[in-house]
Tab-separated table of C-alpha atoms in Angstrom:
chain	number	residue	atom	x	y	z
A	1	UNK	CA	-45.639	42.267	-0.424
A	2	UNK	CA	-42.852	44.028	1.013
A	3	UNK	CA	-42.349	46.873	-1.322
A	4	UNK	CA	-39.476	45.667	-3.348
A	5	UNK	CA	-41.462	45.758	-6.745
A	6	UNK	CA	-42.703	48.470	-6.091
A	7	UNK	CA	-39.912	50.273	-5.460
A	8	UNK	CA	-38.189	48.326	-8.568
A	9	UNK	CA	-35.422	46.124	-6.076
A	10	UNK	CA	-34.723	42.950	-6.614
A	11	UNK	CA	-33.977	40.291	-3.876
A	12	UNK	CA	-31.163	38.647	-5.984
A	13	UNK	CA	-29.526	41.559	-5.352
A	14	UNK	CA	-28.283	40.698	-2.201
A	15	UNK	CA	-27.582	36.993	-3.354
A	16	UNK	CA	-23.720	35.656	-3.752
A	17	UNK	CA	-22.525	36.881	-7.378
A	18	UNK	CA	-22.245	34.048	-9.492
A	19	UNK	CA	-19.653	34.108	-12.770
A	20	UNK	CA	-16.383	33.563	-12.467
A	21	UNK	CA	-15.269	36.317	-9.735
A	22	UNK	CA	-18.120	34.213	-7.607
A	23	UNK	CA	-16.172	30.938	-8.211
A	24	UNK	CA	-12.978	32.190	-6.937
A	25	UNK	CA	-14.955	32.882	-3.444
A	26	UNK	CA	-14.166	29.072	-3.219
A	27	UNK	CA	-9.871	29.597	-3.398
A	28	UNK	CA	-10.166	32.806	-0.815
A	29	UNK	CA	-7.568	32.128	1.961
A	30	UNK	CA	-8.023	35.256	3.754
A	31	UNK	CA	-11.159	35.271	4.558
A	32	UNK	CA	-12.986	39.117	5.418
A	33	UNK	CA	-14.932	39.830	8.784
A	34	UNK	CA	-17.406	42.569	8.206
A	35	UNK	CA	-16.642	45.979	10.107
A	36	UNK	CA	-20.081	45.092	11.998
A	37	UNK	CA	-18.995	42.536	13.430
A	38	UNK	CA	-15.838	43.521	14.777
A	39	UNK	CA	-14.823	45.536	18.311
A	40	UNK	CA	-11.918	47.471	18.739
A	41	UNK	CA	-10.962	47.973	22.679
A	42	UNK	CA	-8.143	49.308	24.600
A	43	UNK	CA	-6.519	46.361	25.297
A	44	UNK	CA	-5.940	45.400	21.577
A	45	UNK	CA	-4.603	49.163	20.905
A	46	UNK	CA	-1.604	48.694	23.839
A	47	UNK	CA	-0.996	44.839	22.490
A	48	UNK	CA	-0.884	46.296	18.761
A	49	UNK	CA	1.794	48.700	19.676
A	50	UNK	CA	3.996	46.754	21.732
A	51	UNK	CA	3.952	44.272	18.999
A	52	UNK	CA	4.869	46.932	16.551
A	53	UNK	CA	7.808	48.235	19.021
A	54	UNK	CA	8.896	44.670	19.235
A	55	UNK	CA	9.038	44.191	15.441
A	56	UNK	CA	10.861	47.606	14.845
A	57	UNK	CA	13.030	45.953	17.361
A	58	UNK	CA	13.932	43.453	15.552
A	59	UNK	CA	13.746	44.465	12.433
A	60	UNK	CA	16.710	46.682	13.247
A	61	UNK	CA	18.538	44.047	14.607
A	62	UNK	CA	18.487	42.082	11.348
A	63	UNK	CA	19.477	45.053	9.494
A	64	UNK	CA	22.420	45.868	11.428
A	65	UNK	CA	23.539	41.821	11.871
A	66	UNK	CA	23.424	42.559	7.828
A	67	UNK	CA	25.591	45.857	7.906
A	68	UNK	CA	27.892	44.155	10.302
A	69	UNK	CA	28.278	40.720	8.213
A	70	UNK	CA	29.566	38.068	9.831
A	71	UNK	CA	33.019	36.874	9.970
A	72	UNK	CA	34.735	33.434	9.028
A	73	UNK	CA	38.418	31.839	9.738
A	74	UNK	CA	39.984	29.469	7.769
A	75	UNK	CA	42.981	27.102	7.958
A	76	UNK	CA	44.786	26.122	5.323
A	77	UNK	CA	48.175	25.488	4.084
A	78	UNK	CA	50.051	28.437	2.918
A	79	UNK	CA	50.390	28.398	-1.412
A	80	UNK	CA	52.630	30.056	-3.034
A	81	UNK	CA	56.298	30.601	-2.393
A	82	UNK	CA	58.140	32.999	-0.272
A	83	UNK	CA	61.754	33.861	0.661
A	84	UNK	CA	61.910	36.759	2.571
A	85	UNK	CA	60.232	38.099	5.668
A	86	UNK	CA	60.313	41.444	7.049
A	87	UNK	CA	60.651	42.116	10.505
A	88	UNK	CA	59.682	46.014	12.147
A	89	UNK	CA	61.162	46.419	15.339
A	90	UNK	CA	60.915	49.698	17.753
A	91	UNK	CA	62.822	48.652	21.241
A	92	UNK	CA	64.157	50.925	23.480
A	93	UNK	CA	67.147	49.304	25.375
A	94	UNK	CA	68.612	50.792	29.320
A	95	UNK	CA	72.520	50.891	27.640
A	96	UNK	CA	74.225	53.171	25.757
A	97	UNK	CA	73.792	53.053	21.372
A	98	UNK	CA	77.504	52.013	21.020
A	99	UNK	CA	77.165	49.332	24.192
A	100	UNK	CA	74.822	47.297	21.766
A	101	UNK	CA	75.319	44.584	19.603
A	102	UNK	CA	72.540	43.244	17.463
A	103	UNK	CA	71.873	40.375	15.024
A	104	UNK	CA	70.069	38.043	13.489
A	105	UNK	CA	70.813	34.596	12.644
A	106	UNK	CA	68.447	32.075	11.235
A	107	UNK	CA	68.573	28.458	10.224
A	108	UNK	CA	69.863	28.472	7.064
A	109	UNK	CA	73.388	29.943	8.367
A	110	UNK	CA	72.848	33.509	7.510
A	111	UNK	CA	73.715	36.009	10.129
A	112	UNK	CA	72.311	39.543	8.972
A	113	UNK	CA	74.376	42.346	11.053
A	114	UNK	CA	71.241	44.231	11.875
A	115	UNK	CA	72.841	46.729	14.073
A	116	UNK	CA	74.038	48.410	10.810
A	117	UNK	CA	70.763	48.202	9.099
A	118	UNK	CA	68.743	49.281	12.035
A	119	UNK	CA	68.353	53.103	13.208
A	120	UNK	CA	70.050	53.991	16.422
A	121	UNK	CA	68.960	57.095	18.485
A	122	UNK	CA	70.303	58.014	22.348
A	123	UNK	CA	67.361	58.760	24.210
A	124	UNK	CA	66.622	59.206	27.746
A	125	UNK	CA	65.161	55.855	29.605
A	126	UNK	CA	62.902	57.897	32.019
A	127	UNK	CA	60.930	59.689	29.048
A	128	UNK	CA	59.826	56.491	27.733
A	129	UNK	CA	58.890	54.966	30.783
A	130	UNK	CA	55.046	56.441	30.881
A	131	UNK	CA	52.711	53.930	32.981
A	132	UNK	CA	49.503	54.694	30.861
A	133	UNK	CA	51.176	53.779	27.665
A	134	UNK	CA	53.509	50.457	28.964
A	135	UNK	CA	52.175	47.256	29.900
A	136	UNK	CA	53.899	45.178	33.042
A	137	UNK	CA	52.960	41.596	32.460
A	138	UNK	CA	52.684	41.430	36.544
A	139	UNK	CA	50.032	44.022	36.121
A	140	UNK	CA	45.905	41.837	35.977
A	141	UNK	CA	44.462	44.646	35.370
A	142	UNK	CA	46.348	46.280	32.590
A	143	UNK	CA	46.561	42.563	31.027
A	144	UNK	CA	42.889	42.225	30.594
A	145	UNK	CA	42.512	45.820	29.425
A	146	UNK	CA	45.164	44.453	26.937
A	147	UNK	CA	43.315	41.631	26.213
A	148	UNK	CA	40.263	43.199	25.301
A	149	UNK	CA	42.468	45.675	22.822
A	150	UNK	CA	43.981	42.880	21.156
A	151	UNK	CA	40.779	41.203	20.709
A	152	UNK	CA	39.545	43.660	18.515
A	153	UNK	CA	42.272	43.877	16.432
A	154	UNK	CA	41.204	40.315	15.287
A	155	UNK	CA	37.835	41.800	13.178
A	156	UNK	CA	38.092	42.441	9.626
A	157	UNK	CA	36.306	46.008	9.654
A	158	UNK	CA	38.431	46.970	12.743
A	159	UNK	CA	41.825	46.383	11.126
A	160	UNK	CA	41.217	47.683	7.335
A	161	UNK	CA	39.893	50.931	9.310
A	162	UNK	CA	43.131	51.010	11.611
A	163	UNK	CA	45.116	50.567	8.274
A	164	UNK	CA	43.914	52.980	6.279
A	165	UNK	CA	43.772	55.938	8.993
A	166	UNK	CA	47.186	55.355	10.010
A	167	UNK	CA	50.937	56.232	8.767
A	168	UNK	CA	53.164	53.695	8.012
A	169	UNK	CA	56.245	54.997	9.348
A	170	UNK	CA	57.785	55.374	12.826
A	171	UNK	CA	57.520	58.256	15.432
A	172	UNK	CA	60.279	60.572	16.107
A	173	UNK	CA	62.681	59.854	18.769
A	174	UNK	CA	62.056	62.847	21.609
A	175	UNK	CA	64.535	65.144	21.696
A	176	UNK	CA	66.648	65.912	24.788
A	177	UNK	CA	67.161	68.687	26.690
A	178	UNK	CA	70.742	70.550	26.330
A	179	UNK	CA	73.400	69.387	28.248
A	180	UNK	CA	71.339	66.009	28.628
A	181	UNK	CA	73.517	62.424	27.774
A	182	UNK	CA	71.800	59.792	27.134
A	183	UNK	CA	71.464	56.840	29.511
A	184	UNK	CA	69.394	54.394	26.397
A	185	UNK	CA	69.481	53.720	23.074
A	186	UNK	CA	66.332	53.657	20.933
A	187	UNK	CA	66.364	50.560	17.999
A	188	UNK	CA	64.241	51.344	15.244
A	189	UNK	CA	63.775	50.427	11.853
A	190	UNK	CA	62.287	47.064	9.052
A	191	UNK	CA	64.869	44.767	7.390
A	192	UNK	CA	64.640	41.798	5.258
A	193	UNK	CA	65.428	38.179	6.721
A	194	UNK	CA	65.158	34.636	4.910
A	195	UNK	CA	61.694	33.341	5.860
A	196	UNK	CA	63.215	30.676	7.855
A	197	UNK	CA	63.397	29.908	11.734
A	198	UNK	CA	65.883	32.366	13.161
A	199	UNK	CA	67.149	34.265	16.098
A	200	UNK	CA	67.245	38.025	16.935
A	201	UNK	CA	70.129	38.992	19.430
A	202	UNK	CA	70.540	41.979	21.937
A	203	UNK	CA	73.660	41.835	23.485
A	204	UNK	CA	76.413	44.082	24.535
A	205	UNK	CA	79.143	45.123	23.167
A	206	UNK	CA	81.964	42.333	23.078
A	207	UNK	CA	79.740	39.559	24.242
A	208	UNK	CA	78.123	36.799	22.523
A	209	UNK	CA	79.900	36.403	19.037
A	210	UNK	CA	83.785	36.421	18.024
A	211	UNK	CA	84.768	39.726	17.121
A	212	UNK	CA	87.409	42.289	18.247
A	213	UNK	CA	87.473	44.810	20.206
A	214	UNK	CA	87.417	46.214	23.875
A	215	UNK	CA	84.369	44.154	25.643
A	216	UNK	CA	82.437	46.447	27.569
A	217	UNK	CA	82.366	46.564	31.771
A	218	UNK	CA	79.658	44.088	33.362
A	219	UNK	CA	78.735	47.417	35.705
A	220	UNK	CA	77.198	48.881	32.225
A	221	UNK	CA	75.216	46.028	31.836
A	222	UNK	CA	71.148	46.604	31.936
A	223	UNK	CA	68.954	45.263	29.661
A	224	UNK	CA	65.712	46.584	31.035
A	225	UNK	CA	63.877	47.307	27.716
A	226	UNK	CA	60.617	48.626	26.163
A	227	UNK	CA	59.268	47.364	22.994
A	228	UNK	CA	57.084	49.631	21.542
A	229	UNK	CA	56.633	47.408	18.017
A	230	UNK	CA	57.874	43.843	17.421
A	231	UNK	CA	56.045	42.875	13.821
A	232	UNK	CA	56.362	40.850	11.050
A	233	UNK	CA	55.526	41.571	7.523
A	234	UNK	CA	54.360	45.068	6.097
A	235	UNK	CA	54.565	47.807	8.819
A	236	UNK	CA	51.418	48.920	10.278
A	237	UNK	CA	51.741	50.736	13.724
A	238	UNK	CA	48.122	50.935	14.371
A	239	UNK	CA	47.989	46.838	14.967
A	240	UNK	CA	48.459	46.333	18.676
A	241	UNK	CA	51.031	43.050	18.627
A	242	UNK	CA	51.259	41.068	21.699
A	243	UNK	CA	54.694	42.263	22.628
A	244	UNK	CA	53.974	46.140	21.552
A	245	UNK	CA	54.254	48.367	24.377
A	246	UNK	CA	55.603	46.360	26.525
A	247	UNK	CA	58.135	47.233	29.676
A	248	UNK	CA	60.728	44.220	31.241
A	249	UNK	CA	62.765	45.730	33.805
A	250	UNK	CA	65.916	43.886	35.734
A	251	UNK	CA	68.052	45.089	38.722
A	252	UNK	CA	70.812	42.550	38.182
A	253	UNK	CA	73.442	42.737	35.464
A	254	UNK	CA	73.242	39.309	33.782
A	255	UNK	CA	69.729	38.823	33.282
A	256	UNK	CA	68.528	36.691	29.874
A	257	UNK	CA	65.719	38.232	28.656
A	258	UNK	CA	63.994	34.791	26.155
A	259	UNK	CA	60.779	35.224	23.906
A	260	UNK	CA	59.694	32.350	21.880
A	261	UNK	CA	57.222	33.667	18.626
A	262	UNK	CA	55.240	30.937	16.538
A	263	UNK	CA	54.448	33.013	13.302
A	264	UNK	CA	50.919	32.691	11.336
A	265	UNK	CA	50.497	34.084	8.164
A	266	UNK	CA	47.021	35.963	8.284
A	267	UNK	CA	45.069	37.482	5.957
A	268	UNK	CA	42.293	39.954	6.292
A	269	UNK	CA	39.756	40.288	3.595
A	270	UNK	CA	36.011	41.346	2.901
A	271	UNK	CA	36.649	39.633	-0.697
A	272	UNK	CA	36.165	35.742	-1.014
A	273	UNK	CA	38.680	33.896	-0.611
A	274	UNK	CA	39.006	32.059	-4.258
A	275	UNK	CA	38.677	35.597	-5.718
A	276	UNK	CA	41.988	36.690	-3.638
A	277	UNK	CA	44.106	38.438	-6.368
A	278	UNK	CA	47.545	36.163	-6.758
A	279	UNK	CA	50.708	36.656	-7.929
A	280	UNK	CA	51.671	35.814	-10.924
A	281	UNK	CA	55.097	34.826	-9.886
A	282	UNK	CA	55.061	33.127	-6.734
A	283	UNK	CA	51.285	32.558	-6.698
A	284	UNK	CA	51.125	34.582	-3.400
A	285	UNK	CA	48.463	36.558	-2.125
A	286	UNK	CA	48.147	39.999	-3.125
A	287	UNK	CA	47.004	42.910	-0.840
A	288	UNK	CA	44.165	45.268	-2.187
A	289	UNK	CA	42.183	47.607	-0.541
A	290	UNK	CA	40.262	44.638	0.944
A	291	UNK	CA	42.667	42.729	1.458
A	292	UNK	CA	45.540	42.889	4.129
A	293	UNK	CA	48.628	40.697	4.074
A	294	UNK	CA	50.247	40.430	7.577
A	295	UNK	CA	51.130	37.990	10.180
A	296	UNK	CA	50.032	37.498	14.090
A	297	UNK	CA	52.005	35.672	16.268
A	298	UNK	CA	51.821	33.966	19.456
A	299	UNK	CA	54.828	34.302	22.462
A	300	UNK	CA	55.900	32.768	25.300
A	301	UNK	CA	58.683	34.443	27.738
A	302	UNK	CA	60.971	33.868	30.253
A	303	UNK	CA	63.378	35.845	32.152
A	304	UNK	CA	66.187	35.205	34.701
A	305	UNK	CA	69.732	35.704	35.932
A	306	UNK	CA	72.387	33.907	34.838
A	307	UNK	CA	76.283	33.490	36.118
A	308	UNK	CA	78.888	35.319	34.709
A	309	UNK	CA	79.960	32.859	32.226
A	310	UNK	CA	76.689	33.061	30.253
A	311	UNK	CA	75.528	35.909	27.860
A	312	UNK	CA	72.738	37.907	29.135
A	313	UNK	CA	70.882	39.811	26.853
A	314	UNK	CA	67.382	40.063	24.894
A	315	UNK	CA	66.634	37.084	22.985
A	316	UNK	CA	64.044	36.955	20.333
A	317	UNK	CA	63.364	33.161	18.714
A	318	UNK	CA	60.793	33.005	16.174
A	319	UNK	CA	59.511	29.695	14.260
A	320	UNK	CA	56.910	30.320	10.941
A	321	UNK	CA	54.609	28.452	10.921
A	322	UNK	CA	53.194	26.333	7.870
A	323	UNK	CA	49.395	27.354	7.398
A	324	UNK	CA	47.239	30.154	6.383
A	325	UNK	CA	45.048	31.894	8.181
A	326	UNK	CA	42.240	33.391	6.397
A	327	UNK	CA	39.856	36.177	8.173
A	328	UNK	CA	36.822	36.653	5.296
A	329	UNK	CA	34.066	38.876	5.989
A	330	UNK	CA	30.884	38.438	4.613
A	331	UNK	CA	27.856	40.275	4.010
A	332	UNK	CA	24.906	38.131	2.301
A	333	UNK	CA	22.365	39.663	-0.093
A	334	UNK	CA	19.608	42.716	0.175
A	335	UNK	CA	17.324	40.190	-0.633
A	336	UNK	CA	18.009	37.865	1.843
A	337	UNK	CA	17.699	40.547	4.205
A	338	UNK	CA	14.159	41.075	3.364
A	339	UNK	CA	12.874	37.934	3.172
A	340	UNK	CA	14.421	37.741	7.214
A	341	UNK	CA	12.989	40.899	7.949
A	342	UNK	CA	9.418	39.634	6.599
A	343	UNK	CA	9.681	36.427	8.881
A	344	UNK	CA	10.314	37.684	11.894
A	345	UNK	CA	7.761	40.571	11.441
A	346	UNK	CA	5.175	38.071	10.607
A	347	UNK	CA	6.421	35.708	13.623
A	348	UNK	CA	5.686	38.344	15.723
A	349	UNK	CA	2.357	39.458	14.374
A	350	UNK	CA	0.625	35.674	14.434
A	351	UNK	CA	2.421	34.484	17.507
A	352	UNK	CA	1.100	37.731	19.433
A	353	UNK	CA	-2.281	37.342	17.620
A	354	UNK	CA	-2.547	33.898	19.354
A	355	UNK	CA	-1.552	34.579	22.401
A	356	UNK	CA	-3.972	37.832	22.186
A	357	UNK	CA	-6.644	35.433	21.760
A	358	UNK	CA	-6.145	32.915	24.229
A	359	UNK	CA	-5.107	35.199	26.802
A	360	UNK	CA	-8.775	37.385	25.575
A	361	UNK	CA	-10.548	33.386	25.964
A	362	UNK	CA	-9.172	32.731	28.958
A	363	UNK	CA	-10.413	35.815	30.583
A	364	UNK	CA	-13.898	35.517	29.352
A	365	UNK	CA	-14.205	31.860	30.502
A	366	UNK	CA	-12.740	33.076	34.063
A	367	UNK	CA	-15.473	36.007	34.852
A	368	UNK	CA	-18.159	33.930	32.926
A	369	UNK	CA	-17.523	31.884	35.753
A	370	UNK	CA	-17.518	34.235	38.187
A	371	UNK	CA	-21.057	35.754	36.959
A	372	UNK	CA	-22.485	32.260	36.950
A	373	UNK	CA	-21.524	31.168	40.260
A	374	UNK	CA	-22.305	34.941	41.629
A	375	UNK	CA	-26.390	33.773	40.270
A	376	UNK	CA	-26.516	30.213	41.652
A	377	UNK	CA	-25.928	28.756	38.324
A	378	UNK	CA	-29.262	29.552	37.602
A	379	UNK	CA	-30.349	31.719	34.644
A	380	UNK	CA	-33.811	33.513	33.145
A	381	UNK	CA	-34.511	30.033	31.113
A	382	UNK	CA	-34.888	28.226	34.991
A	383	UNK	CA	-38.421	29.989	35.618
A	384	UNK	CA	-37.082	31.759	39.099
A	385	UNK	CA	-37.297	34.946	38.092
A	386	UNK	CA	-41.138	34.556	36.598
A	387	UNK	CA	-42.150	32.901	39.826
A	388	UNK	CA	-41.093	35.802	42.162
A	389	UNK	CA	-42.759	38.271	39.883
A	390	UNK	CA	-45.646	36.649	40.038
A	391	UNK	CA	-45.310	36.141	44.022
A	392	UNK	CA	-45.165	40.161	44.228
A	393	UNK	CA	-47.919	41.061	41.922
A	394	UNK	CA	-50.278	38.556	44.491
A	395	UNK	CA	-49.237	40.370	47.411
């Protein structure tokens, strides 16, 4: 009747297949619109990129949280055992090399003559004195810019890069000009102490411990100082240290310089911290080139004059302290990564797709609205428009 037969077409054709690829119509969870029944406008285009910009966005936000990792701290009492700690100084004293008399005692009764294991260089006090690289505590601003420096020394990536890049040794003391005496005395140098509560002594020259000789005039004393590294454990110069490049001045000659140090052993590592390397004989820690072995420490000070029949000087009191601290950084899998990535790109995608759509509902309801209250309400079904036709073609 139609032509089909004719034309050898058959109307189940166009029916749903049956079979099995039919039956698994029935499991489809994505449903497929046909293309004819689908608009593309303007308005979809600009939401479709900024919801592609958005998940580029953060996509590479998650990928660079990943490269990053993310860091951990850890308390714990220290294993192992140790004996000896060593103890970097770099201090630049306002007093003549042979005026000074330095030592160390510590709480098990050893007293470790450091002036004769320590370097001593005459130096001139105004070429170390450089306002860009000494910190005044009185100074706000140049203690928050400190602040913020230290802080970063306190990341994992930041202080195995410092580490590596940097020499382990000490600068040279400026030379002098000819004819030039020195008015300072540059102390410089790592020795071994008992890992032990102790105390580091500055003093001059006949004062302060038993010993003979000619004590030195009170008119020589001045124990304005710079300390350009104060650090415990293995050397590394690159570590900013609370009391590196620091400046303490004094216009009086007995003035007590006081610093109190709590010690924390610290540990920096992008390795886990049960698969630390340990050794064998003290069942310490081992460094690696993941793994750094140093210590931090926190200090209080204090500094005043004092009568005659006191010592003035620069006092140093440091107290270990009995736990661990462990800085791990971490970096979780590639295919974690992806599985985040996926998540937040689909997020984005439905989330915007239902806002696209109410937002699209809501407008259509609005100017439906509109159109309907622009007509009275009234459409073609109501007859109105019939009856004025008709009204025109009788007149």
């Amino acid at each position: 009747m139609n032509g089909f037969a004719s034309h050898g077409l058959d109307e189940g054709a166009f029916e749903d297949k049956t079979g099995i690829s039919g039956g698994l119509k029935t499991f489809d969870a994505f449903p497929k619109t046909k293309p004819t029944y689908t608009r593309r406008t303007p308005t979809g285009g600009y939401t479709t990129l900024v919801l592609s910009l958005f998940c580029l966005f953060l996509s590479f936000s998650e990928f660079r949280r990943w490269f990053t990792g993310s860091e951990t701290q850890q308390f714990s009492v220290e294993k192992g055992v140790s004996q000896t700690l060593q103890i970097n100084l770099d201090a630049v004293v306002a007093m003549r090399c042979q005026d000074l008399h330095i030592n160390i005692q510590d709480a098990s009764g050893d007293r470790i003559l450091a002036g004769d294991l320590l370097k001593k260089d005459p130096t001139s006090w105004a070429t170390w004195v450089n306002p860009k690289k000494v910190h005044h505590s009185n100074n706000l601003g140049d203690k928050r810019r400190r602040e913020d420096m230290e802080q970063e020394d306190t990341h994992v990536a930041h202080v195995l890069g410092e580490v590596r890049k940097a020499r382990r040794n000490y600068k040279k003391t400026p030379r002098m000009g000819r004819g030039t005496q020195g008015d300072a005395c540059r102390v410089y140098g790592s020795l071994e102490g008992n890992k032990v509560q102790g105390d580091f002594h500055i003093t001059a020259r006949g004062h302060g411990y038993m010993e003979f000789g000619e004590h030195l005039s009170h008119e020589a004393f001045n124990f304005s100082h710079i300390i350009n590294e104060l650090s415990f454990g293995p050397l590394y110069p690159s570590l900013l240290n609370p009391l590196d490049h620091t400046l303490a001045t004094t216009d009086t000659h007995f003035n007590k310089f006081q610093y109190y140090l709590s010690i924390v052993p610290t540990i920096y590592t992008r390795t886990f911290t049960d698969r630390i390397p340990l050794n064998r004989t003290t069942h310490s820690p081992l460094a690696s080139a993941s793994t750094i072995l140093t210590n931090q420490y926190a200090v209080t000070s204090q500094s005043h004059e004092v009568p005659e029949q006191s010592i003035p000087g620069i006092f140093f009191k440091f107290d270990i302290e009995p736990i661990l601290l462990t800085i791990s950084e971490s970096r979780g899998g590639f295919l974690a990564l992806c599985v985040r990535v996926v998540n937040v790109i689909s997020g984005v995608l439905v989330g915007g797709g239902w806002c696209y759509q109410l937002w699209g509902w809501g407008r259509e309801n609005v100017q439906g609205g509109r159109a309907r209250a622009k007509s009275g309400g009234e459409g073609m079904l109501h007859g109105r428009k019939e009856e004025e036709d008709e009204g025109e073609s009788v007149a």
